[in-house]
Coordinates of N, CA, C and O in Angstrom, one line a residue:
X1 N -39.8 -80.0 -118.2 CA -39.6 -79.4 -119.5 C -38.3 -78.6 -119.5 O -37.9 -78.4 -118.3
X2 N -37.5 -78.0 -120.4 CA -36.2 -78.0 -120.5 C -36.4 -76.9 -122.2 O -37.2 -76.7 -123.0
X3 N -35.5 -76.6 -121.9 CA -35.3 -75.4 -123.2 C -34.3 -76.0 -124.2 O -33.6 -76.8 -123.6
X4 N -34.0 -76.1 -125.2 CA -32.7 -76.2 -126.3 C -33.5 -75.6 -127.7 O -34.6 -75.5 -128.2
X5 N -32.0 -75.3 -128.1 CA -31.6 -74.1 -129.0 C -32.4 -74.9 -130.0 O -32.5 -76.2 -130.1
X6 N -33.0 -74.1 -130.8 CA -34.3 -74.9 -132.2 C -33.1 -75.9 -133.0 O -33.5 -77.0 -133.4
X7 N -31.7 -75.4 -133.2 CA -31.2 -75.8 -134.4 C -30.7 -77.1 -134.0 O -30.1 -77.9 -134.7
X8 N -31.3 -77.3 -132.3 CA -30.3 -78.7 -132.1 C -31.4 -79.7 -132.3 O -31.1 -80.9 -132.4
X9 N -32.3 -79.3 -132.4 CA -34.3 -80.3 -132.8 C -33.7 -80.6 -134.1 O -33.8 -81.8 -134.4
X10 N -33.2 -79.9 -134.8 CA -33.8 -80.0 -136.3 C -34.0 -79.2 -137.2 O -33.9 -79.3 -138.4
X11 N -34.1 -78.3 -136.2 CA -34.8 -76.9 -137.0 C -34.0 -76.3 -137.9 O -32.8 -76.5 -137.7
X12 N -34.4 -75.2 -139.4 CA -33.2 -75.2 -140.4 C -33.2 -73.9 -139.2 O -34.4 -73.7 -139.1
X13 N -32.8 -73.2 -138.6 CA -32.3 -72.0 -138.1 C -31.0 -71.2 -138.1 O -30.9 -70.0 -138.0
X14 N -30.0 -72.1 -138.3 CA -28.7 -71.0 -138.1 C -28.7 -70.0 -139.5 O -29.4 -69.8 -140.5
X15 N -27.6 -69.5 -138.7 CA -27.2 -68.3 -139.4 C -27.6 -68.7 -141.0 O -28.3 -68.0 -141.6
X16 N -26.9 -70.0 -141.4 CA -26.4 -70.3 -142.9 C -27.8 -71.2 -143.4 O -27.8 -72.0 -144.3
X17 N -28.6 -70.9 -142.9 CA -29.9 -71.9 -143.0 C -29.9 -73.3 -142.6 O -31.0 -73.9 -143.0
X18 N -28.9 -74.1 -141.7 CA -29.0 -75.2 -141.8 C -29.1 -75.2 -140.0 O -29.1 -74.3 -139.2
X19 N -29.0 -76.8 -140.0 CA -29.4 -77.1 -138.3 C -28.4 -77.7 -137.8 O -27.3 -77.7 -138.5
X20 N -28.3 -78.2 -136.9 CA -27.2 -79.0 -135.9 C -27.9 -80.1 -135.2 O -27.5 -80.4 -134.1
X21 N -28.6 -80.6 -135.7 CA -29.4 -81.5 -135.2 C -28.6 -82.5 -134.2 O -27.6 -83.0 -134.7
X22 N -28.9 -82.9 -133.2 CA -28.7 -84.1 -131.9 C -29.7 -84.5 -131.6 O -30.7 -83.9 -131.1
X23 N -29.3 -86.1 -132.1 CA -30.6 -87.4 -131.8 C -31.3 -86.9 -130.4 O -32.5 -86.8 -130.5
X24 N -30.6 -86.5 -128.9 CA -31.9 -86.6 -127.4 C -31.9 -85.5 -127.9 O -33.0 -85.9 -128.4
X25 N -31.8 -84.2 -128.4 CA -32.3 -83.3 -128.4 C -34.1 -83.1 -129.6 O -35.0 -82.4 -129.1
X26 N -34.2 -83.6 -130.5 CA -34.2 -84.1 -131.4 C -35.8 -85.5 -130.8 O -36.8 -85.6 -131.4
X27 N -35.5 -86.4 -129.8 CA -36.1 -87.1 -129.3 C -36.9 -86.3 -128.2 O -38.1 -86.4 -128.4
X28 N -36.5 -85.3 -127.0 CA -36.7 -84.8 -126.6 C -37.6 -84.1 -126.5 O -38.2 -83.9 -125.5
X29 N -37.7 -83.5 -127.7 CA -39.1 -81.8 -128.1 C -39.8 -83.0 -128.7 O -41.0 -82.9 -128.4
X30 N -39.5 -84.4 -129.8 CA -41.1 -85.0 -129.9 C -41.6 -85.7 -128.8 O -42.8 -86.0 -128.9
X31 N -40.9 -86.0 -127.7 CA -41.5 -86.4 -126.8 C -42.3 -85.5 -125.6 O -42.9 -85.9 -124.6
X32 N -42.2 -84.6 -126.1 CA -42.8 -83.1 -125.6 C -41.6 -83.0 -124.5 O -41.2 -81.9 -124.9
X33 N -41.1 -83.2 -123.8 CA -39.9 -83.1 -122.9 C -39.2 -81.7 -122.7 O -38.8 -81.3 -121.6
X34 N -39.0 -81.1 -124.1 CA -38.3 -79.9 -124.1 C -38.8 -78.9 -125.2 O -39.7 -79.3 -125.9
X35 N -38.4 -77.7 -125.4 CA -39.3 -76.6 -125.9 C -38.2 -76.1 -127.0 O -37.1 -76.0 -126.5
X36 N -38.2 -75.7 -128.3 CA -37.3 -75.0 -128.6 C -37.3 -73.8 -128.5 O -38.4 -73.3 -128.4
X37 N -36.5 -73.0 -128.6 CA -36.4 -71.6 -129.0 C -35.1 -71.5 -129.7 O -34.2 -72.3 -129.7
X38 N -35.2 -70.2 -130.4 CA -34.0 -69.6 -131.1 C -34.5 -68.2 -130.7 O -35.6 -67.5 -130.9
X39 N -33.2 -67.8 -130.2 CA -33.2 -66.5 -129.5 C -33.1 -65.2 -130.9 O -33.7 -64.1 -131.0
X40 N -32.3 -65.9 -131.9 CA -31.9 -65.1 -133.1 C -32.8 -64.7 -133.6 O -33.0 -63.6 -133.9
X41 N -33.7 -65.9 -133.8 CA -35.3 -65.3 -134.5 C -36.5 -64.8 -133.6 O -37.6 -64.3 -134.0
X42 N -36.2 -64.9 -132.4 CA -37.3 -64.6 -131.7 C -36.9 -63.3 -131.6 O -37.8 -62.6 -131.0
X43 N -35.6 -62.3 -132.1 CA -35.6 -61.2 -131.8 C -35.3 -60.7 -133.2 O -34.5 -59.7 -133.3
X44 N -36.0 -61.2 -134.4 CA -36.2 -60.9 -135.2 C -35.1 -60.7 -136.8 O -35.2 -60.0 -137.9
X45 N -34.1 -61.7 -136.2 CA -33.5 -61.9 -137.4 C -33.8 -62.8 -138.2 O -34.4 -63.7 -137.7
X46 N -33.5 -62.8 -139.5 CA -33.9 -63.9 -140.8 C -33.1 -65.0 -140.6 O -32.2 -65.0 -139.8
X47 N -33.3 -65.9 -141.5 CA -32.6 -67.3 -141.6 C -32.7 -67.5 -143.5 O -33.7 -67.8 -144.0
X48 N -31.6 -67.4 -144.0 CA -30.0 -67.3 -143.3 C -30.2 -65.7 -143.7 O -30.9 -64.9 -144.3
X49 N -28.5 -65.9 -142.4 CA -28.5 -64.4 -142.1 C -27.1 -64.7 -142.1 O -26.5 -65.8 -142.3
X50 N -26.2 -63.0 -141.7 CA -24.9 -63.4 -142.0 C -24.3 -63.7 -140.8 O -25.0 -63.3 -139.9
X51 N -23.3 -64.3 -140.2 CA -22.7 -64.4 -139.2 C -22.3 -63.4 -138.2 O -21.8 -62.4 -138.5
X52 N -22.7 -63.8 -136.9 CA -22.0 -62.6 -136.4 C -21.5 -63.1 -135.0 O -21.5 -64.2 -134.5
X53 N -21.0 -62.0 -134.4 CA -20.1 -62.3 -133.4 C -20.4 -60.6 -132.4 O -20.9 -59.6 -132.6
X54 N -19.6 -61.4 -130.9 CA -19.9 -60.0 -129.9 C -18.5 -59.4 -130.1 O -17.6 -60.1 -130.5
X55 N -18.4 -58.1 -130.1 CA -17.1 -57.4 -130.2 C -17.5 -56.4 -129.1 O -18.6 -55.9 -128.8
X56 N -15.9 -55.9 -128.5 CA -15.8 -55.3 -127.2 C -16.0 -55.8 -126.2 O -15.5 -55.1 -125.3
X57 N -16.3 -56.4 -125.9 CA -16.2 -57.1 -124.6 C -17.1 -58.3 -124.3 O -17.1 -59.0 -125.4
X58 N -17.8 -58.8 -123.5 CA -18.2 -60.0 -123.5 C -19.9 -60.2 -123.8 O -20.2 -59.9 -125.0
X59 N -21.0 -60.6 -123.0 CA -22.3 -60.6 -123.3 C -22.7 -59.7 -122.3 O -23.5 -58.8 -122.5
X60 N -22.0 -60.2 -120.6 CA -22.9 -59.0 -119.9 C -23.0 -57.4 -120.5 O -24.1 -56.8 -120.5
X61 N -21.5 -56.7 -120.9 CA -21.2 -56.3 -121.8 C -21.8 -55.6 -122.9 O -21.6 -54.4 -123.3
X62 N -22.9 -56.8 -123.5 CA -23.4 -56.6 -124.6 C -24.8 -56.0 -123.8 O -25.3 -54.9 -124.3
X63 N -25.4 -56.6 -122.4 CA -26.9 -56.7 -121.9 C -26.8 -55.2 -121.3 O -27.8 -54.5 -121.1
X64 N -25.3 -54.9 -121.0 CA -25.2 -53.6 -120.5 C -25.3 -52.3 -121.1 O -25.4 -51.2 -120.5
X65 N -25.1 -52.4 -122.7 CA -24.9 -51.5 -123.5 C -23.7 -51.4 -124.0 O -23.7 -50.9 -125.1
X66 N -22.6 -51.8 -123.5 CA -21.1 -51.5 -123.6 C -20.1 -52.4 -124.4 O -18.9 -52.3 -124.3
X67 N -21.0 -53.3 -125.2 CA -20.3 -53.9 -126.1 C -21.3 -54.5 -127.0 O -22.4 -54.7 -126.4
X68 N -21.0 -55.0 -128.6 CA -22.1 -55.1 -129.7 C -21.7 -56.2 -130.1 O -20.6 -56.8 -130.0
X69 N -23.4 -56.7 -131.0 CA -22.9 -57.9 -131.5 C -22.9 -57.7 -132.4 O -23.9 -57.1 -132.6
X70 N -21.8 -57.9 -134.0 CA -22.0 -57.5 -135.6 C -21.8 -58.6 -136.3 O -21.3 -59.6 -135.8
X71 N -22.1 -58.5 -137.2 CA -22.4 -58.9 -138.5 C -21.0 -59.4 -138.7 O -20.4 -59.2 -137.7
X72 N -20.0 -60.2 -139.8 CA -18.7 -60.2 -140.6 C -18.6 -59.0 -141.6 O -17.6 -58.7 -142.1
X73 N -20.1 -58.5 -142.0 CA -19.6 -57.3 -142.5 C -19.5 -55.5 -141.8 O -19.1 -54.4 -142.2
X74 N -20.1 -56.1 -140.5 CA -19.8 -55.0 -139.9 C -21.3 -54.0 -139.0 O -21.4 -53.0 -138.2
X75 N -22.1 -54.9 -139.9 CA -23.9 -54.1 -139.6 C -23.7 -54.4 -137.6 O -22.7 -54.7 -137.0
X76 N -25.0 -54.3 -137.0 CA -24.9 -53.9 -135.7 C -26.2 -54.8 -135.3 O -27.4 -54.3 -135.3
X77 N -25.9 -55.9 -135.0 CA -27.2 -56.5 -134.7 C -27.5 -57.0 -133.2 O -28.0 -58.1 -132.9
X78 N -27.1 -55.5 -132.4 CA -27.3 -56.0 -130.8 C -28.6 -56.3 -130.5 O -29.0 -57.4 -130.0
X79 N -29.5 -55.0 -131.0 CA -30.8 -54.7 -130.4 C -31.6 -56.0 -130.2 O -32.3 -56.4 -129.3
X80 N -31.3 -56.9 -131.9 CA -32.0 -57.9 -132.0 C -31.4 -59.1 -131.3 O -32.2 -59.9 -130.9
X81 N -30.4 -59.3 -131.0 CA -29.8 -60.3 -129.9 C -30.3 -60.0 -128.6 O -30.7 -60.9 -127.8
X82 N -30.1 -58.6 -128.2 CA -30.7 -58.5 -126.3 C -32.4 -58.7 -126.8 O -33.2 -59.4 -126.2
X83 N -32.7 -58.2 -127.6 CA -34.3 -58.6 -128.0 C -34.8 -60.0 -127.3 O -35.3 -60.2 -126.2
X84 N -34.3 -61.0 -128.9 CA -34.1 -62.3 -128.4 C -34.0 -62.9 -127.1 O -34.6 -63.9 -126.7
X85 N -33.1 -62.2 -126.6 CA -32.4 -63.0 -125.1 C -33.3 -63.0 -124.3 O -33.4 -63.9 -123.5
X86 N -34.2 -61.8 -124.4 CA -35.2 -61.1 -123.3 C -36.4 -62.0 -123.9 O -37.3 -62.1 -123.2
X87 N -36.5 -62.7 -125.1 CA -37.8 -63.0 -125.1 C -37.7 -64.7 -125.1 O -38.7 -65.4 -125.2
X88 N -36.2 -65.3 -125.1 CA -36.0 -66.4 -124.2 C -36.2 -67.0 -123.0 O -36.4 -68.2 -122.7
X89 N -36.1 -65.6 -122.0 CA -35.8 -65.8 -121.0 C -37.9 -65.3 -120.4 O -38.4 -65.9 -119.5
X90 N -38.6 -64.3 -121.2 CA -39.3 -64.2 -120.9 C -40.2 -66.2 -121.4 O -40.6 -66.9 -120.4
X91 N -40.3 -66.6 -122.3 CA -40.9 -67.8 -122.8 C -39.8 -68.6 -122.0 O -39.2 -69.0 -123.0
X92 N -39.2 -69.0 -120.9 CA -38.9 -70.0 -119.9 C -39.2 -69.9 -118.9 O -39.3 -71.0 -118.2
X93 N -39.4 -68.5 -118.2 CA -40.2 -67.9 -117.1 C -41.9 -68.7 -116.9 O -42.5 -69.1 -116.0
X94 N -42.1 -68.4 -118.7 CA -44.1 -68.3 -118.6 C -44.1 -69.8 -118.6 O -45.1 -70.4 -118.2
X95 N -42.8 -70.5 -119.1 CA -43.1 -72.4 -118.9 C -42.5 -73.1 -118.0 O -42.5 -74.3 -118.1
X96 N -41.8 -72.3 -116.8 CA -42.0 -72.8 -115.8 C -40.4 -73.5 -115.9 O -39.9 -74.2 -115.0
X97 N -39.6 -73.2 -117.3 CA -38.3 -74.1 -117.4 C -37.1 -73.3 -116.7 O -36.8 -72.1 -116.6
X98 N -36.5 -74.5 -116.0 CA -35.3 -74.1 -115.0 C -34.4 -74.5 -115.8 O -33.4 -74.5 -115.2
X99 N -34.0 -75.1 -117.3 CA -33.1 -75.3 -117.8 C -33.3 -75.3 -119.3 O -34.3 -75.4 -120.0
X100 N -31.6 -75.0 -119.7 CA -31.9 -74.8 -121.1 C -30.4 -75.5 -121.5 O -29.4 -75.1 -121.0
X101 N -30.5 -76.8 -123.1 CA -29.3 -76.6 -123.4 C -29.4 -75.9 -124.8 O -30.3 -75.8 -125.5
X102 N -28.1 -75.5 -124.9 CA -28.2 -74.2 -126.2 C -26.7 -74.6 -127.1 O -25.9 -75.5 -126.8
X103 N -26.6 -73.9 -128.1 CA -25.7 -74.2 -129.0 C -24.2 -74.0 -128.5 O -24.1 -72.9 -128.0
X104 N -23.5 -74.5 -128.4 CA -22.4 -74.1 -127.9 C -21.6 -73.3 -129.1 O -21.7 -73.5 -130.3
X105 N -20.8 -72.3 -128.6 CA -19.8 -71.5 -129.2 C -20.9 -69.9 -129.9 O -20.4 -68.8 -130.3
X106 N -21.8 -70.2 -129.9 CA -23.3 -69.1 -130.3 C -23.1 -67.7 -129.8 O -23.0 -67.5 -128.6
X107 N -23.0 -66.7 -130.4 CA -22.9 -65.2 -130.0 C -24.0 -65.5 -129.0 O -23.9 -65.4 -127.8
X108 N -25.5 -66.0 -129.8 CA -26.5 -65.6 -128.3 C -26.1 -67.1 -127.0 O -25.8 -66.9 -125.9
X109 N -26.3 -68.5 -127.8 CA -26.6 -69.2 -126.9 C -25.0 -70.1 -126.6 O -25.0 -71.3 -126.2
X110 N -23.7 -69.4 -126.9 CA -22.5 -70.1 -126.4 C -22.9 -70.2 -125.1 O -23.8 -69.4 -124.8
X111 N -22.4 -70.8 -124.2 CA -21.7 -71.5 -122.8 C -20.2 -72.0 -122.4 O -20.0 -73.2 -122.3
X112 N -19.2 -71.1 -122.2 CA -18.3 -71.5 -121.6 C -17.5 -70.6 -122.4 O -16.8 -69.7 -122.0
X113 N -17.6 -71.0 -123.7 CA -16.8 -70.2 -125.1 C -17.2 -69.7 -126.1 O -17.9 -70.5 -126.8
X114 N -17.1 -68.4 -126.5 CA -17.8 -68.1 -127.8 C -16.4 -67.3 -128.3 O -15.5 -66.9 -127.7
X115 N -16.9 -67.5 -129.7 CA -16.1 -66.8 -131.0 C -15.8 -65.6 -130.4 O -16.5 -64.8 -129.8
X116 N -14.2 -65.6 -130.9 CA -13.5 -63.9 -130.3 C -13.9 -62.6 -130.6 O -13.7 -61.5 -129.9
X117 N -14.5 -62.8 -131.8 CA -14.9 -61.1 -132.6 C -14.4 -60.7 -133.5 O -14.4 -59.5 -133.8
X118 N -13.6 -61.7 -134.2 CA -12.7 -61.4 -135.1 C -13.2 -62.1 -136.5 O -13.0 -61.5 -137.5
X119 N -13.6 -63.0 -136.4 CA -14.3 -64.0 -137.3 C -13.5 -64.9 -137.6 O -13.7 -65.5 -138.7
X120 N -12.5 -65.1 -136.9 CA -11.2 -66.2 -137.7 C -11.0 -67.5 -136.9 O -10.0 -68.1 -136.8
X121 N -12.6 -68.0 -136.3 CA -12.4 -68.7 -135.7 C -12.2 -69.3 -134.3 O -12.6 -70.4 -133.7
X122 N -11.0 -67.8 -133.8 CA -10.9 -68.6 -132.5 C -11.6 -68.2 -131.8 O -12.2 -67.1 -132.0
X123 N -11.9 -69.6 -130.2 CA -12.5 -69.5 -129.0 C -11.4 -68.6 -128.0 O -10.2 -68.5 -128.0
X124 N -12.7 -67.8 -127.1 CA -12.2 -67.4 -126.2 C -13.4 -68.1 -124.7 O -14.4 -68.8 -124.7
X125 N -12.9 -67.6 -123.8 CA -13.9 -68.1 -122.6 C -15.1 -66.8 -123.0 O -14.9 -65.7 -123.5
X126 N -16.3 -67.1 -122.6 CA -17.6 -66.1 -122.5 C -18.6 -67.2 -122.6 O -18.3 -68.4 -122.4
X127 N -19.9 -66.6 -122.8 CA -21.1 -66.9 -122.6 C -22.1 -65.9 -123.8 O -22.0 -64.7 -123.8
X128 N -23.0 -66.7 -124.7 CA -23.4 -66.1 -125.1 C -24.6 -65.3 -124.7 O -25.1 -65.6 -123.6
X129 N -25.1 -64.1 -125.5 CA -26.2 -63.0 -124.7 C -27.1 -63.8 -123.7 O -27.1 -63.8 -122.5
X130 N -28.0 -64.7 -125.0 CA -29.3 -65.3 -123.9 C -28.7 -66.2 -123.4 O -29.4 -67.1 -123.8
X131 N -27.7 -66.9 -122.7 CA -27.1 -67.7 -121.9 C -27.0 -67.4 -121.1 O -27.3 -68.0 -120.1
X132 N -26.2 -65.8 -120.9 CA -25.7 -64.9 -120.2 C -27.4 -64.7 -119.2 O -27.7 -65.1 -118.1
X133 N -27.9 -64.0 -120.1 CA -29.3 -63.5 -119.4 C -30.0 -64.6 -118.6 O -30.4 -64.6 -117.4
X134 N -30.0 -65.7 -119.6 CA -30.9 -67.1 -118.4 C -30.3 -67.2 -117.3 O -30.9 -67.1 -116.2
X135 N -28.9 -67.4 -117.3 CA -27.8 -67.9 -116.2 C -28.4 -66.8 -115.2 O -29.2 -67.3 -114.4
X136 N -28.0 -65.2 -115.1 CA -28.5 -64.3 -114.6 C -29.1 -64.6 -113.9 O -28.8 -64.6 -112.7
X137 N -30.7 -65.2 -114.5 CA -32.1 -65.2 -113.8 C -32.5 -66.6 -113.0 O -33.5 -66.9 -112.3
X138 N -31.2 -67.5 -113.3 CA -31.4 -68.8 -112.7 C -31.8 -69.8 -113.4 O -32.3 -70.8 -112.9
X139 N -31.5 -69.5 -114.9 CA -32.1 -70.8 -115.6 C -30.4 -71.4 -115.7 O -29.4 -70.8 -116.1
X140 N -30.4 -72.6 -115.4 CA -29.1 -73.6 -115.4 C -29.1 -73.8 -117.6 O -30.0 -74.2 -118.4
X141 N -28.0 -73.4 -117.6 CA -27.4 -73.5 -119.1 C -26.4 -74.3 -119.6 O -25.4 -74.3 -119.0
X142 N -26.5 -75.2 -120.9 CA -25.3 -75.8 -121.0 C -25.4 -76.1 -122.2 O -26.4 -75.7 -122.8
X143 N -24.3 -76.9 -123.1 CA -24.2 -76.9 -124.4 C -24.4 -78.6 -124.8 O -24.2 -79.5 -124.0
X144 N -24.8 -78.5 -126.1 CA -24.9 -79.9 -126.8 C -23.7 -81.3 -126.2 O -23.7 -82.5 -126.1
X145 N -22.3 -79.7 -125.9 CA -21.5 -80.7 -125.7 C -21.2 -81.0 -124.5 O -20.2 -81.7 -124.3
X146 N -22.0 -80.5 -123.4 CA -22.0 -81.2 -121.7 C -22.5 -82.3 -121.8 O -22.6 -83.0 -120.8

């Protein structure tokens, strides 16, 4: 069994209400194979919600206290991201999953690169919170597009 981000099943979850759906991903959770989660909602944000991004420095950053994730208008929606991350990472622990793929470019679940903090777009190298956190604890992470 295997983790991936709800929005790659199907699920309407992002920010803007809609999904990112990918056919094995998608095949995968009906075949019971893989589990979804969305870190966003599991730490108690709505759908849709507004966009946001890590600013100040990266995710460990964010897990450490020392840098936030906000809104495009500016609100502060760490608590609920390390929330999430923590309750990712606890629901792959309790199912025994060593792997997760997650959204790529995702404040929580990027891998490799996420949005600068500016909102205009560009990639920088990082890792999103709960990526950050699984990677941490040993769960192997990667994106739709590995």
């Amino acid at each position: 069994m295997i983790a991936v981000s709800a929005c790659l099943a199907g699920v309407p979850c992002r920010y803007d209400g809609g999904a990112n759906s990918v056919d094995e991903m998608v095949r995968l959770v009906a075949a019971k194979e893989a589990a979804c989660i969305c870190p966003e909602c599991m730490g108690g944000l709505a759908t849709p919600r507004e966009p946001a991004e890590i600013v100040g420095g990266g995710a460990e950053d964010v897990l450490s206290g020392h840098a936030q994730v906000l809104t495009k208008s500016g609100a502060d929606v760490t608590d609920a991201y390390v929330r999430g991350a923590y309750a990712a990472l606890e629901f792959c622990q309790a199912h025994g999953i060593t792997e997760a793929v997650l959204k790529a470019r995702s404040p929580s679940c990027g891998c490799g690169t996420v949005y600068d903090g500016t909102f205009s777009g560009k990639l920088i190298p990082g890792d999103g919170v709960t990526a950050a956190l699984l990677g941490r604890n040993g769960i192997s992470v990667r994106t739709e597009r590995d």
